[in-house]
Amino acid sequence: MNNKVLLTAIISAMVMITSCKEEGKATSIATTNDSNKEITYKGTPISMDFESKIDSLIMEMTLEEKIGMLHGNTMFANKSVERLGIPELTMADGPLGVREEISRTSWAPAGWDNDFATYFPAGGGLAATWNPKLSYVFGNAVGAEARARDKDVLLSPAINIIRTPLGGRTYEYFTEDPFLNKKITVPFVVGVQENDVAACVKHYAANNQETHRDFVDVQIDERTLREIYLPAFKAAVEEAEAYSIMGAYNKFRGDYLCENPYMLDSILRKEWGFKGIVISDWAAVHTTKASLESGTDIEMGTPKPFNEFFFADKLIEAVKNGEVSEDEIDKHVRRILRLMFTLKTVDGKGQKEGSSSTEAHFKDAYDIAAESVVLLKNENNLLPINTSNISSIAVIGNNAIKKNALGGFGAGVKTKIEVTPLEGLQNRLPESVKINFAEGYKEAYKRDEKAKFGDITLNGPVTVNELDENLVNEAITAAKNSDLTIVFAGSNRDYETEASDRANLDLPYGQEELIHQLLEVNPNTIVVFIAGAPFDIKAVSDKSKAVIWTWFNGSEGGNALADVLLGNINPSGKLPWTMPVKLEDSPAHATNSFPGDDTVTYEEGILVGYRWFDTKNIEPLYPFGYGDSYTSFELGDLSINKSEFGEDETIDIKVAVKNTGDWDGKEVVQAYISKPNTSIERATNELKGFTKVEVDQGSTAMAYISIPVKELAFYNTDTKNWEVEKGTYIIKIGNSSRNLTMETSINIL
């Protein structure tokens, strides 16, 4: 066994030990009989054990005290009732980790010296692991960090479906697929809430673009809404027992989401049985009576006098003049108090202590990042890098030194550790290998030009795409004088940002031209893209021997990436979305239904993401679920527990996964369903199961996938029920939506 293989084995063992420890944390909510079998995560519901105490508190409260609990009194907290021992309900942003402390009345940093936190990989990176266990690890760790900062509500996870590659928050969201989405969402929420912290699942719902997000009226047919855009929210409520939901900015079928009785009352509370609280996105409330009576519990907002909120003085006046009953006020206060008693915030007894910026949490961030890296291309085994054959490496690109914990418009993390790719290579390369660094291109903007959708980023900075000749010459010289070149390209969190969708898929800052010049002088060039959303990388991919895709990947992202490049970690990430050849191939753009104006209609219906590409026979550049490895796998011996099933039964699938290469590795076995002779519109393939399996070189492991027959249901808009169509289904097994190598049929009776 060579040194690299030995090191890989050691690291794998460390990861397995950590994984076992993490699984141990979940024993109260997870059961499994085999390491490769799926863990079932189940949350703890809102406690109903304190009703008499809550009734007593409400009876003692004045109207003004009650209404003070229904709106922001600081930027991230409602108002306390100190005389009754009711503290503020405190909140914090958290998709990348717990946000730094800000001032109580503005977005300015508070200037604390004890509000550092672990920077975790962005949502795209977490989803790319295709590993629900790591989602639980993420949620549990960030929940502990929120608890350590005395936060009651973590405004995370963000789980909106990725509808367009241009989405400004694609980096923060998980995936284009509703099934993968819910399988990542549920363990995350469970992990957070085990720390006496409420996860606030956002943004409910149909908030799939930043363009016109404050007012756009989203039109989605009912079947598409139920099958694509709501499953993860439904699972967060019914399986994970999410304690809070964030109402989105946009309208849905004419009503703003924070005053939408169909979404907030009919579906969320009556159908799904939600017992928690609905918190508005910041400044997403537009009315007093309608928003409150539709189901919004707490109005949060931007810095204006807090008494001017719709749920503040206006609500007091509405009660006093008889427009809103005090019983209605009591209903919302009761919901908030139930949550506070569940979180043990009223008296603080028995509440978890939490921990922040610990070595264990940095290790969690490393583990997630290490499994998220996607190997897109590797001709002639240029990867992993064999350091025994080289003496110098050219490291090119602003992204080699760019830090992404803070940046852009939206929540960042103030962290003590953020290892850049260059630092990761410096940490991991032997001293015998010299690094020749050149920035190559600058992250630069023309900030004096007005943003306009269609040619530049909407509401965002205008990028400078002309290369600096001196920087290019430095990069070319470094590449010529090095045995190997690694160019770090892609994007950053200043360019991919909340409140702004991108105008196109072009690589910014003139990167594509630079990469082509580097490939001409040094064919042994590895291209590493760091980004959260697809870009047009076809020309670069075609000409490059080795291409890697990685993410805004947290405090340990640079170390994890270096370990993948050097073979200390075998890449196992899979794309959580489809990489199109061109923008017009993507469904929202093929149907000319993005971004809309005052209204946007989702013309593609249920054919979102790979469903569109597969059904319309459009070849993607890289398909959903795709990711290569340094080893090779063969799937075989497909078996199913039986051939005929009733609606209440479960399809149990077993697949043998043989590692036929020279490296230990992990493969994601994916199960897709299709329905021949269907009576309704269906996608060609739909993901309905997956599992990640670790297999030693030369060995075979069994992959187990269980699919409840009810997962095959479609939403019947006539009966307003989920129905499983009878007849024959095809189960297809593979390692991406376009590489399904085995299939079998079953019959639903």
XYZ file of C-alpha atoms in Angstrom, residues 77-634:
558
model
C -35.937 39.799 18.670
C -39.481 40.537 19.753
C -40.338 42.321 22.993
C -39.964 40.728 26.396
C -42.446 40.943 29.278
C -39.933 41.257 32.071
C -42.417 41.590 34.923
C -43.806 38.136 34.062
C -40.428 36.533 33.396
C -40.948 36.257 29.632
C -37.681 37.022 27.821
C -37.220 38.149 24.241
C -37.471 35.493 21.555
C -34.048 35.909 19.978
C -33.197 35.042 16.379
C -30.125 34.764 14.146
C -29.428 34.157 10.500
C -27.789 30.815 9.950
C -27.546 29.195 6.486
C -23.718 29.384 6.582
C -23.375 29.447 10.341
C -24.583 31.798 13.075
C -24.401 35.380 11.863
C -22.276 37.908 13.727
C -24.083 40.018 16.282
C -25.615 43.166 14.839
C -26.888 46.300 16.509
C -30.305 46.142 18.075
C -31.725 48.898 15.860
C -29.696 48.686 12.630
C -27.786 46.291 10.381
C -24.457 47.634 11.625
C -22.223 45.082 13.361
C -22.486 45.247 17.129
C -18.710 45.103 17.439
C -18.552 42.181 19.845
C -15.356 40.194 20.259
C -17.098 36.956 21.272
C -19.458 36.394 18.318
C -17.178 34.290 16.156
C -18.711 31.157 14.676
C -17.886 28.202 12.488
C -18.380 28.920 8.798
C -20.155 25.892 7.363
C -20.438 24.919 3.681
C -23.253 26.617 1.797
C -26.439 24.689 1.023
C -25.297 23.610 -2.434
C -22.238 21.957 -0.931
C -24.266 20.152 1.700
C -26.703 18.849 -0.923
C -23.784 17.752 -3.123
C -22.735 15.272 -0.431
C -25.988 13.358 -1.031
C -25.512 12.319 2.573
C -28.389 12.935 5.029
C -26.126 11.911 7.917
C -23.928 14.916 7.196
C -27.007 17.125 7.024
C -27.830 16.040 10.551
C -24.230 16.738 11.576
C -24.471 20.232 10.064
C -27.795 21.001 11.740
C -26.669 19.682 15.108
C -23.445 21.670 15.060
C -24.970 24.966 13.928
C -27.788 24.479 16.431
C -25.223 24.100 19.204
C -23.533 27.307 18.047
C -26.855 29.165 18.062
C -27.551 27.906 21.575
C -24.089 29.055 22.691
C -25.027 32.560 21.526
C -28.384 32.394 23.373
C -30.374 32.336 20.143
C -33.817 30.776 20.282
C -34.517 30.680 16.545
C -32.063 29.914 13.749
C -33.271 31.340 10.429
C -32.301 28.252 8.495
C -32.405 26.073 6.437
C -33.273 27.766 3.129
C -34.923 25.048 1.042
C -36.511 26.690 -1.985
C -36.299 24.660 -5.178
C -33.646 25.769 -7.673
C -35.768 26.741 -10.675
C -33.227 28.791 -12.643
C -29.430 28.554 -12.875
C -29.355 32.353 -12.530
C -30.786 32.378 -9.004
C -28.863 34.670 -6.707
C -29.428 32.321 -3.748
C -28.834 29.057 -5.588
C -25.608 28.713 -3.575
C -27.683 28.800 -0.377
C -30.452 26.440 -1.471
C -30.118 22.679 -1.772
C -31.325 21.292 -5.065
C -33.691 21.258 -8.042
C -35.230 17.966 -6.925
C -38.032 17.729 -4.329
C -37.037 14.275 -3.090
C -33.367 15.084 -2.483
C -34.521 18.374 -1.001
C -36.620 16.793 1.720
C -34.025 14.126 2.484
C -31.478 16.852 3.222
C -33.956 19.141 4.990
C -35.388 16.764 7.600
C -32.150 15.700 9.336
C -30.908 19.293 9.288
C -34.001 20.514 11.133
C -33.884 17.615 13.590
C -30.224 18.320 14.303
C -30.805 22.011 14.958
C -33.765 21.513 17.267
C -32.045 18.941 19.478
C -30.175 21.952 20.899
C -33.264 23.754 22.229
C -33.162 25.991 19.177
C -36.021 26.340 16.703
C -35.186 25.927 13.043
C -37.011 28.518 10.943
C -37.502 26.818 7.591
C -37.552 29.312 4.744
C -38.816 30.808 2.490
C -42.407 29.549 2.454
C -43.112 29.310 -0.412
C -42.497 29.560 -4.188
C -39.688 32.046 -3.531
C -37.541 30.869 -6.435
C -36.080 34.104 -7.735
C -34.601 37.291 -6.362
C -35.825 39.402 -9.278
C -38.942 41.318 -8.168
C -39.070 39.069 -5.105
C -40.738 41.807 -3.035
C -43.879 41.869 -5.143
C -43.882 39.284 -7.940
C -47.081 37.236 -8.069
C -46.151 33.575 -8.586
C -48.615 31.434 -10.519
C -48.159 27.670 -10.178
C -50.718 25.001 -10.977
C -51.788 22.955 -7.971
C -50.154 19.697 -8.994
C -46.796 21.368 -9.595
C -47.043 23.215 -6.288
C -47.685 19.995 -4.383
C -45.221 17.753 -6.200
C -42.268 20.112 -6.676
C -42.320 23.165 -4.425
C -43.935 21.955 -1.186
C -42.595 18.446 -0.398
C -39.589 19.623 1.618
C -41.702 22.090 3.620
C -44.268 19.358 4.242
C -41.566 16.950 5.417
C -40.037 19.645 7.633
C -43.386 19.995 9.387
C -44.648 16.403 9.458
C -41.362 14.518 9.926
C -38.891 16.966 11.443
C -41.518 18.816 13.525
C -40.094 22.205 12.539
C -40.867 24.761 15.216
C -41.049 27.781 12.905
C -41.588 28.699 9.283
C -40.616 31.932 7.542
C -43.206 33.568 5.321
C -41.696 34.665 2.009
C -41.661 38.081 0.346
C -43.484 37.262 -2.867
C -47.142 36.878 -3.681
C -48.746 33.572 -4.501
C -51.918 33.607 -6.600
C -52.567 37.213 -5.788
C -51.885 37.295 -2.042
C -48.589 38.048 -0.324
C -47.291 34.939 1.405
C -47.526 36.538 4.837
C -51.246 37.193 4.326
C -52.080 34.098 2.314
C -54.777 32.054 4.097
C -54.517 29.168 1.642
C -50.806 28.662 2.256
C -50.595 29.602 5.929
C -53.847 28.185 7.241
C -55.399 25.694 4.830
C -52.173 23.873 3.923
C -49.645 24.617 6.660
C -51.833 24.319 9.753
C -54.937 22.380 8.757
C -53.473 19.868 6.313
C -50.005 19.426 7.775
C -50.842 20.060 11.416
C -48.187 22.727 11.982
C -48.096 23.759 15.648
C -45.215 26.214 15.546
C -44.970 29.891 14.692
C -44.817 31.728 11.382
C -42.225 34.509 11.291
C -42.315 36.972 8.432
C -39.292 37.584 6.275
C -37.898 40.987 7.114
C -40.415 43.631 5.938
C -42.600 41.025 4.211
C -45.802 42.051 6.016
C -48.086 44.489 4.171
C -51.279 44.502 6.249
C -52.351 44.232 9.863
C -55.635 42.339 10.069
C -55.200 40.154 6.956
C -51.658 39.065 7.837
C -52.478 38.244 11.441
C -55.701 36.391 10.718
C -54.132 34.474 7.824
C -51.562 32.978 10.161
C -48.449 35.142 10.520
C -47.440 35.210 14.190
C -44.448 37.554 14.356
C -43.674 40.464 12.054
C -39.976 41.164 11.660
C -38.544 43.968 9.600
C -36.006 46.485 8.517
C -34.887 49.362 10.728
C -37.752 51.787 11.083
C -39.414 52.695 14.362
C -40.612 49.354 15.677
C -43.894 50.834 16.833
C -44.683 51.585 13.171
C -44.788 47.902 12.241
C -48.164 46.548 11.091
C -48.262 44.315 14.181
C -47.422 47.188 16.563
C -49.398 50.413 17.110
C -51.604 49.650 14.102
C -52.597 46.341 15.691
C -53.306 47.919 19.063
C -55.589 50.378 17.296
C -57.268 47.558 15.325
C -58.102 45.722 18.548
C -59.372 48.826 20.297
C -61.677 49.740 17.417
C -62.998 46.179 17.119
C -61.402 45.199 13.785
C -59.357 42.437 15.428
C -60.491 40.499 18.496
C -58.297 40.082 21.543
C -58.943 36.353 21.283
C -57.095 36.490 17.960
C -54.158 38.193 19.686
C -54.189 35.551 22.430
C -54.028 32.764 19.819
C -50.739 34.055 18.430
C -49.247 34.830 21.836
C -50.147 31.297 22.921
C -48.268 29.835 19.937
C -45.185 31.877 20.783
C -45.289 30.904 24.447
C -45.689 27.214 23.551
C -42.508 27.486 21.515
C -40.680 29.295 24.310
C -41.683 26.691 26.883
C -40.644 23.919 24.468
C -37.237 25.603 24.103
C -37.033 26.102 27.896
C -36.423 29.832 27.425
C -38.971 31.072 29.975
C -37.072 29.814 33.000
C -33.935 28.494 31.281
C -33.903 25.312 33.365
C -32.470 22.266 31.644
C -31.638 24.163 28.480
C -28.658 22.981 26.435
C -25.510 25.057 26.868
C -24.238 24.858 23.314
C -20.722 25.349 21.993
C -19.165 27.467 19.276
C -16.048 27.510 17.087
C -14.874 24.214 18.514
C -12.438 21.802 16.925
C -15.299 19.333 16.626
C -17.373 21.815 14.632
C -14.472 22.707 12.353
C -14.062 18.972 11.791
C -17.775 18.754 10.941
C -17.317 21.546 8.408
C -14.323 19.672 6.963
C -16.239 16.403 6.650
C -19.088 18.076 4.785
C -16.737 19.952 2.475
C -14.694 16.810 1.760
C -17.763 14.878 0.597
C -19.174 17.769 -1.418
C -16.389 18.173 -3.985
C -17.532 17.000 -7.427
C -15.037 15.549 -9.898
C -16.428 16.489 -13.312
C -13.620 15.322 -15.585
C -10.312 13.499 -15.213
C -8.594 12.504 -18.460
C -5.284 10.623 -18.335
C -5.595 10.430 -14.530
C -4.209 13.935 -14.115
C -5.872 13.761 -10.724
C -5.044 13.052 -8.000
C -1.798 14.983 -8.107
C 1.251 12.767 -7.751
C 3.664 14.970 -5.847
C 6.542 12.510 -6.305
C 6.651 13.381 -10.016
C 6.589 17.163 -9.772
C 8.662 19.891 -8.185
C 6.456 22.923 -8.847
C 2.779 23.874 -9.144
C 1.386 27.085 -10.555
C -1.610 28.236 -8.542
C -3.607 30.776 -10.524
C -6.713 32.799 -9.801
C -8.292 35.277 -7.421
C -10.457 32.433 -6.136
C -7.330 30.784 -4.740
C -7.203 33.542 -2.128
C -10.823 34.733 -1.986
C -12.677 34.365 1.304
C -16.454 33.904 1.246
C -17.598 33.719 4.869
C -18.610 37.359 4.600
C -19.713 39.033 1.403
C -22.689 39.784 -0.752
C -26.068 40.977 0.441
C -27.335 38.705 3.169
C -26.169 36.578 6.026
C -22.486 35.832 6.443
C -20.386 34.448 9.246
C -17.680 36.096 11.307
C -15.219 33.264 11.716
C -11.737 32.828 13.110
C -10.835 30.226 10.490
C -11.374 30.263 6.746
C -8.769 28.254 4.876
C -8.458 29.392 1.261
C -7.502 26.968 -1.551
C -3.985 28.401 -1.674
C -3.600 27.990 2.074
C -4.959 24.462 1.836
C -2.300 23.527 -0.721
C 0.377 25.200 1.388
C -0.811 23.131 4.349
C -0.864 19.839 2.452
C 1.876 19.906 -0.183
C 5.309 18.550 0.743
C 8.122 21.072 1.068
C 9.731 19.628 -2.060
C 6.957 21.125 -4.216
C 7.219 24.847 -4.902
C 4.049 26.888 -5.336
C 4.169 29.646 -7.952
C 1.148 31.832 -7.261
C -0.260 34.423 -9.643
C -3.632 36.108 -9.237
C -4.290 36.092 -12.990
C -7.505 38.107 -12.834
C -9.021 40.645 -10.487
C -12.442 40.592 -8.918
C -13.421 44.033 -10.143
C -16.634 45.983 -10.667
C -17.812 49.108 -12.433
C -19.831 50.390 -9.549
C -20.814 53.620 -11.262
C -22.975 51.872 -13.865
C -26.658 51.298 -13.235
C -27.668 47.664 -13.028
C -30.163 46.437 -15.585
C -31.540 42.925 -15.924
C -30.545 41.249 -19.162
C -27.007 42.495 -19.608
C -25.648 42.796 -16.081
C -26.517 41.446 -12.687
C -29.821 42.847 -11.502
C -29.318 45.278 -8.606
C -25.734 44.111 -8.339
C -22.324 45.391 -9.340
C -21.223 45.417 -12.962
C -18.222 43.164 -13.406
C -15.068 44.254 -15.182
C -14.434 41.467 -17.693
C -11.296 42.848 -19.335
C -8.113 41.147 -18.193
C -5.144 43.048 -16.826
C -2.208 42.370 -19.149
C 0.324 42.375 -16.327
C -1.682 39.873 -14.284
C -2.091 37.623 -17.323
C 1.639 37.721 -18.051
C 2.432 36.794 -14.456
C 0.025 33.852 -14.682
C 1.413 32.669 -18.034
C 4.961 32.859 -16.706
C 4.008 30.862 -13.610
C 2.273 28.199 -15.731
C 5.202 27.923 -18.161
C 7.682 27.491 -15.329
C 5.689 24.894 -13.403
C 5.157 21.168 -13.872
C 1.453 21.485 -13.198
C -1.099 24.323 -13.136
C -4.199 24.646 -11.007
C -6.470 27.533 -11.909
C -9.135 28.473 -9.382
C -12.031 30.077 -11.221
C -15.777 30.494 -10.851
C -17.611 32.936 -8.645
C -17.863 34.290 -5.111
C -20.413 35.496 -2.614
C -20.151 39.087 -3.816
C -21.309 38.022 -7.269
C -23.815 35.336 -6.258
C -25.921 37.132 -3.711
C -29.303 37.579 -2.135
C -31.477 40.300 -3.719
C -29.903 39.802 -7.151
C -30.217 37.178 -9.867
C -27.433 36.894 -12.429
C -28.053 38.152 -15.949
C -26.369 35.211 -17.707
C -24.148 32.151 -17.221
C -20.920 33.827 -18.336
C -17.868 33.467 -16.119
C -17.087 36.946 -14.741
C -13.823 38.907 -14.673
C -12.505 37.582 -18.000
C -11.726 34.179 -16.506
C -12.591 32.081 -19.546
C -10.062 33.857 -21.762
C -7.400 33.479 -19.058
C -8.069 29.755 -18.702
C -7.756 29.195 -22.454
C -4.403 30.979 -22.477
C -3.163 28.869 -19.567
C -4.254 25.653 -21.287
C -2.234 26.628 -24.341
C 1.037 27.025 -22.410
C 0.523 24.143 -19.984
C -1.818 21.295 -21.005
C -1.369 19.815 -17.527
C -3.845 22.322 -16.121
C -6.489 21.439 -13.563
C -9.491 23.775 -13.528
C -11.259 24.130 -10.195
C -14.557 25.994 -10.198
C -15.671 27.512 -6.900
C -19.301 28.588 -7.177
C -22.793 27.893 -5.927
C -24.680 27.826 -9.220
C -24.099 26.665 -12.796
C -21.989 28.665 -15.231
C -21.261 28.260 -18.924
C -18.177 26.077 -18.672
C -18.578 24.004 -21.840
C -15.604 25.451 -23.742
C -13.352 25.191 -20.709
C -14.530 21.683 -19.912
C -14.029 20.510 -23.502
C -10.410 21.706 -23.577
C -9.386 20.742 -20.053
C -8.094 17.384 -18.911
C -9.291 17.751 -15.345
C -12.220 19.741 -13.963
C -13.450 19.946 -10.380
C -16.514 21.711 -9.007
C -16.551 22.884 -5.427
C -18.568 25.321 -3.355
C -18.447 28.158 -0.865
C -17.261 25.451 1.403
C -16.778 26.702 4.905
C -13.965 27.223 7.366
C -12.060 24.103 6.296
C -12.938 24.288 2.592
C -9.351 24.906 1.468
C -7.978 21.940 3.393
C -10.746 19.623 2.170
C -10.201 20.704 -1.432
C -6.438 20.227 -1.169
C -6.975 16.741 0.233
C -9.160 15.890 -2.767
C -6.637 17.295 -5.248
C -3.819 15.317 -3.628
C -5.751 12.085 -3.258
C -6.000 12.113 0.517
C -9.756 12.145 -0.025
C -11.451 10.383 -2.926
C -14.121 12.759 -4.296
C -17.677 11.546 -3.826
C -19.793 14.653 -4.417
C -22.664 14.591 -6.911
C -24.296 17.568 -8.591
C -27.575 18.545 -6.859
C -28.723 20.352 -10.010
C -28.316 20.061 -13.775
C -25.438 21.849 -15.517
C -26.893 23.032 -18.849
C -24.917 23.469 -22.057
C -26.616 26.830 -22.443
C -29.115 28.837 -20.462
C -31.899 28.363 -23.012
C -31.877 24.610 -22.326
C -33.123 25.126 -18.755
C -36.903 24.865 -18.397
C -37.693 28.303 -16.947
C -35.775 29.861 -19.826
C -36.856 27.457 -22.547
C -40.448 28.437 -21.728
C -39.572 32.163 -21.475
C -41.143 32.219 -18.031
C -38.350 33.859 -16.050
C -38.267 36.366 -14.484
C -41.712 37.684 -15.371
C -42.717 41.185 -14.426
C -45.482 41.747 -11.898
C -46.450 38.101 -12.446
C -44.417 34.997 -13.204
C -46.083 31.780 -14.370
C -44.177 28.515 -14.029
C -44.903 27.294 -17.548
C -42.704 24.195 -17.256
C -45.005 22.755 -14.597
C -43.656 19.580 -13.001
C -40.751 19.360 -15.460
C -38.222 21.150 -13.280
C -34.492 20.519 -13.600
C -33.460 17.099 -14.873
C -37.103 16.154 -15.353
C -37.218 18.671 -18.215
C -33.887 17.616 -19.728
C -34.745 13.917 -19.632
C -38.328 14.258 -20.825
C -37.465 16.680 -23.637
C -34.325 14.731 -24.631
C -32.042 17.719 -24.075
C -28.437 16.771 -23.403
C -26.989 18.545 -20.353
C -23.330 19.395 -20.009
C -23.280 17.500 -16.705
C -26.445 15.784 -15.454
C -28.155 15.890 -12.106
C -26.585 13.409 -9.711
C -23.309 13.243 -11.651
C -19.888 13.034 -10.038
C -16.799 11.000 -10.908
C -14.302 9.260 -8.634
C -10.635 8.288 -8.561
C -11.813 4.705 -8.478
C -14.451 2.880 -10.501
C -17.633 1.167 -9.402
C -19.825 -1.513 -10.888
